[in-house]
GROMACS .gro file of C-alpha atoms in nm:
model
  178
    1MET     CA    1  -1.110  12.830  -2.521
    2ASN     CA    2  -1.054  13.199  -2.448
    3ASN     CA    3  -1.202  13.231  -2.097
    4ASP     CA    4  -1.046  13.574  -2.039
    5PHE     CA    5  -1.221  13.721  -2.342
    6THR     CA    6  -1.549  13.556  -2.239
    7GLU     CA    7  -1.528  13.710  -1.892
    8ARG     CA    8  -1.455  14.053  -2.040
    9LEU     CA    9  -1.749  14.013  -2.279
   10LYS     CA   10  -1.982  13.929  -1.989
   11LYS     CA   11  -1.848  14.223  -1.789
   12ALA     CA   12  -1.891  14.460  -2.084
   13PHE     CA   13  -2.261  14.369  -2.101
   14ASP     CA   14  -2.308  14.371  -1.721
   15ASN     CA   15  -2.370  13.994  -1.725
   16ALA     CA   16  -2.673  14.029  -1.951
   17SER     CA   17  -2.825  13.713  -2.094
   18MET     CA   18  -2.703  13.579  -2.426
   19ALA     CA   19  -3.036  13.678  -2.579
   20GLU     CA   20  -2.992  14.039  -2.464
   21VAL     CA   21  -2.635  14.051  -2.595
   22ALA     CA   22  -2.751  13.909  -2.930
   23ARG     CA   23  -3.027  14.169  -2.953
   24ARG     CA   24  -2.795  14.458  -2.869
   25ILE     CA   25  -2.529  14.369  -3.127
   26ASP     CA   26  -2.777  14.230  -3.382
   27VAL     CA   27  -2.636  13.878  -3.421
   28PRO     CA   28  -2.804  13.538  -3.374
   29HIS     CA   29  -2.823  13.387  -3.024
   30ALA     CA   30  -2.617  13.088  -3.142
   31THR     CA   31  -2.339  13.323  -3.249
   32VAL     CA   32  -2.329  13.481  -2.904
   33ARG     CA   33  -2.322  13.131  -2.750
   34ASN     CA   34  -2.009  13.065  -2.959
   35TYR     CA   35  -1.852  13.382  -2.818
   36TYR     CA   36  -1.939  13.269  -2.464
   37GLN     CA   37  -1.767  12.940  -2.545
   38GLY     CA   38  -1.447  13.128  -2.629
   39ARG     CA   39  -1.471  13.192  -3.002
   40MET     CA   40  -1.345  13.536  -3.098
   41PRO     CA   41  -1.590  13.760  -3.284
   42ALA     CA   42  -1.506  13.905  -3.623
   43PRO     CA   43  -1.353  14.255  -3.617
   44GLU     CA   44  -1.678  14.425  -3.720
   45VAL     CA   45  -1.861  14.251  -3.433
   46LEU     CA   46  -1.589  14.352  -3.187
   47ILE     CA   47  -1.642  14.711  -3.296
   48LYS     CA   48  -2.021  14.673  -3.245
   49ILE     CA   49  -1.958  14.537  -2.895
   50ALA     CA   50  -1.725  14.823  -2.808
   51ASN     CA   51  -1.972  15.080  -2.944
   52GLN     CA   52  -2.270  14.926  -2.765
   53THR     CA   53  -2.098  14.894  -2.428
   54HIS     CA   54  -1.859  15.192  -2.446
   55VAL     CA   55  -1.568  14.967  -2.348
   56SER     CA   56  -1.222  15.015  -2.488
   57LEU     CA   57  -1.154  14.785  -2.781
   58ASN     CA   58  -0.802  14.735  -2.648
   59TRP     CA   59  -0.938  14.620  -2.310
   60LEU     CA   60  -1.197  14.396  -2.474
   61LEU     CA   61  -0.931  14.219  -2.680
   62THR     CA   62  -0.636  14.210  -2.440
   63GLY     CA   63  -0.765  14.292  -2.094
   64THR     CA   64  -0.514  14.577  -2.062
   65GLY     CA   65  -0.567  14.947  -2.027
   66PRO     CA   66  -0.877  15.129  -1.905
   67VAL     CA   67  -1.204  14.934  -1.933
   68PHE     CA   68  -1.415  15.223  -2.051
   69ILE     CA   69  -1.338  15.477  -2.318
   70GLY     CA   70  -1.218  15.784  -2.135
   71ASP     CA   71  -1.194  15.558  -1.827
   72ALA     CA   72  -1.554  15.637  -1.733
   73ARG     CA   73  -1.874  15.441  -1.769
   74PRO     CA   74  -2.143  15.594  -1.987
   75ALA     CA   75  -2.359  15.845  -1.803
   76SER     CA   76  -2.667  15.699  -1.643
   77PHE     CA   77  -2.900  15.894  -1.420
   78ASP     CA   78  -2.984  15.582  -1.217
   79ARG     CA   79  -2.616  15.501  -1.162
   80PHE     CA   80  -2.543  15.864  -1.073
   81LEU     CA   81  -2.832  15.875  -0.826
   82ASN     CA   82  -2.735  15.544  -0.666
   83ASP     CA   83  -2.372  15.650  -0.636
   84ARG     CA   84  -2.471  15.984  -0.486
   85ILE     CA   85  -2.709  15.826  -0.233
   86GLY     CA   86  -2.436  15.578  -0.138
   87GLU     CA   87  -2.189  15.861  -0.081
   88VAL     CA   88  -2.433  16.049   0.141
   89VAL     CA   89  -2.519  15.738   0.345
   90ASP     CA   90  -2.149  15.648   0.384
   91ARG     CA   91  -2.065  16.001   0.498
   92MET     CA   92  -2.351  16.008   0.750
   93LEU     CA   93  -2.257  15.668   0.892
   94THR     CA   94  -1.893  15.772   0.921
   95GLU     CA   95  -1.996  16.092   1.101
   96ARG     CA   96  -2.188  15.879   1.352
   97GLY     CA   97  -1.896  15.642   1.403
   98VAL     CA   98  -2.050  15.347   1.215
   99TYR     CA   99  -1.784  15.190   0.997
  100SER     CA  100  -1.936  14.854   0.915
  101VAL     CA  101  -2.293  14.783   0.815
  102GLU     CA  102  -2.440  14.434   0.817
  103ASP     CA  103  -2.642  14.350   0.505
  104LEU     CA  104  -2.967  14.205   0.632
  105GLY     CA  105  -3.110  14.149   0.289
  106SER     CA  106  -3.459  14.245   0.182
  107ILE     CA  107  -3.767  14.191   0.395
  108ASP     CA  108  -4.034  14.271   0.140
  109GLU     CA  109  -3.928  14.051  -0.150
  110PRO     CA  110  -3.976  13.676  -0.182
  111PRO     CA  111  -3.655  13.477  -0.225
  112LEU     CA  112  -3.536  13.459  -0.584
  113PHE     CA  113  -3.572  13.134  -0.773
  114ASP     CA  114  -3.235  12.958  -0.786
  115VAL     CA  115  -3.211  12.864  -1.154
  116THR     CA  116  -2.865  12.709  -1.121
  117SER     CA  117  -2.972  12.475  -0.841
  118ALA     CA  118  -3.289  12.381  -1.027
  119VAL     CA  119  -3.095  12.298  -1.345
  120LEU     CA  120  -2.857  12.080  -1.145
  121GLU     CA  121  -3.137  11.914  -0.947
  122PHE     CA  122  -3.389  11.845  -1.222
  123GLY     CA  123  -3.178  11.831  -1.538
  124ASP     CA  124  -3.490  11.878  -1.752
  125PRO     CA  125  -3.553  12.229  -1.888
  126HIS     CA  126  -3.931  12.198  -1.884
  127ARG     CA  127  -3.927  12.079  -1.524
  128VAL     CA  128  -3.703  12.372  -1.429
  129MET     CA  129  -3.939  12.615  -1.605
  130SER     CA  130  -4.240  12.453  -1.440
  131GLU     CA  131  -4.079  12.486  -1.095
  132TRP     CA  132  -3.986  12.849  -1.165
  133PHE     CA  133  -4.341  12.936  -1.267
  134ARG     CA  134  -4.476  12.747  -0.962
  135HIS     CA  135  -4.235  12.950  -0.743
  136GLU     CA  136  -4.397  13.264  -0.885
  137GLY     CA  137  -4.748  13.128  -0.830
  138ARG     CA  138  -4.812  13.075  -1.201
  139GLU     CA  139  -4.861  12.779  -1.431
  140TYR     CA  140  -4.596  12.702  -1.694
  141PRO     CA  141  -4.739  12.708  -2.048
  142GLU     CA  142  -4.600  12.376  -2.174
  143ASP     CA  143  -4.607  12.476  -2.542
  144PHE     CA  144  -4.336  12.743  -2.502
  145GLY     CA  145  -3.958  12.726  -2.486
  146VAL     CA  146  -3.890  12.437  -2.722
  147ALA     CA  147  -3.649  12.630  -2.948
  148PHE     CA  148  -3.438  12.742  -2.652
  149PHE     CA  149  -3.375  12.385  -2.544
  150ARG     CA  150  -3.261  12.227  -2.871
  151GLY     CA  151  -2.925  12.064  -2.805
  152TRP     CA  152  -2.986  12.071  -2.426
  153ASP     CA  153  -2.785  11.756  -2.366
  154GLY     CA  154  -2.478  11.915  -2.528
  155PHE     CA  155  -2.500  12.235  -2.320
  156SER     CA  156  -2.266  12.303  -2.030
  157PRO     CA  157  -2.435  12.373  -1.695
  158ASP     CA  158  -2.384  12.750  -1.747
  159GLU     CA  159  -2.534  12.733  -2.096
  160LYS     CA  160  -2.834  12.542  -1.957
  161VAL     CA  161  -2.889  12.815  -1.698
  162ASP     CA  162  -2.858  13.084  -1.968
  163ALA     CA  163  -3.100  12.898  -2.197
  164VAL     CA  164  -3.359  12.869  -1.918
  165ARG     CA  165  -3.324  13.237  -1.827
  166ASP     CA  166  -3.351  13.341  -2.191
  167ALA     CA  167  -3.660  13.125  -2.243
  168LYS     CA  168  -3.819  13.265  -1.927
  169LYS     CA  169  -3.768  13.623  -2.045
  170VAL     CA  170  -3.923  13.549  -2.382
  171ILE     CA  171  -4.217  13.362  -2.230
  172ASP     CA  172  -4.281  13.639  -1.976
  173ARG     CA  173  -4.268  13.900  -2.252
  174THR     CA  174  -4.504  13.694  -2.469
  175LEU     CA  175  -4.751  13.633  -2.186
  176ARG     CA  176  -4.755  14.004  -2.099
  177LYS     CA  177  -4.863  14.086  -2.455
  178LYS     CA  178  -5.160  13.846  -2.440
   0.00000   0.00000   0.00000
């Protein structure tokens, strides 16, 4: 298994779900799962990945050289704004003699649902989904998610987590449309 390539693939897509990666490069979810299990994509798919993510094809294949083409990430106003705000805050803290800031977390957001722990604790995808919906104060629609969980017993723990997250995104999107 080619774990190095898999890690570079995840990094190229900013750790997006397999479903998101499949959508962006226009291949089936099962094909992306094969890539995450270490199978190398065909050359035309590698080119799609590089074009979609703006990573260097050389880096994607070998892990050497600059990650991004031109050694810079694609322009993003959000990223630019966040970077600029961070620079200003860092400069102001330094001017005031504050060199270390303790991350206190967020006070206005409920704790995130721990999908990995739920998968390990319950082992059943529908139970995990039900707990996740309950955590959000909603009821899990039992008739959804079946296709995502075919072959569940053969999935690795990471694949189970990915399958649950992918199913949740699709269900949320579907429920929003209703």
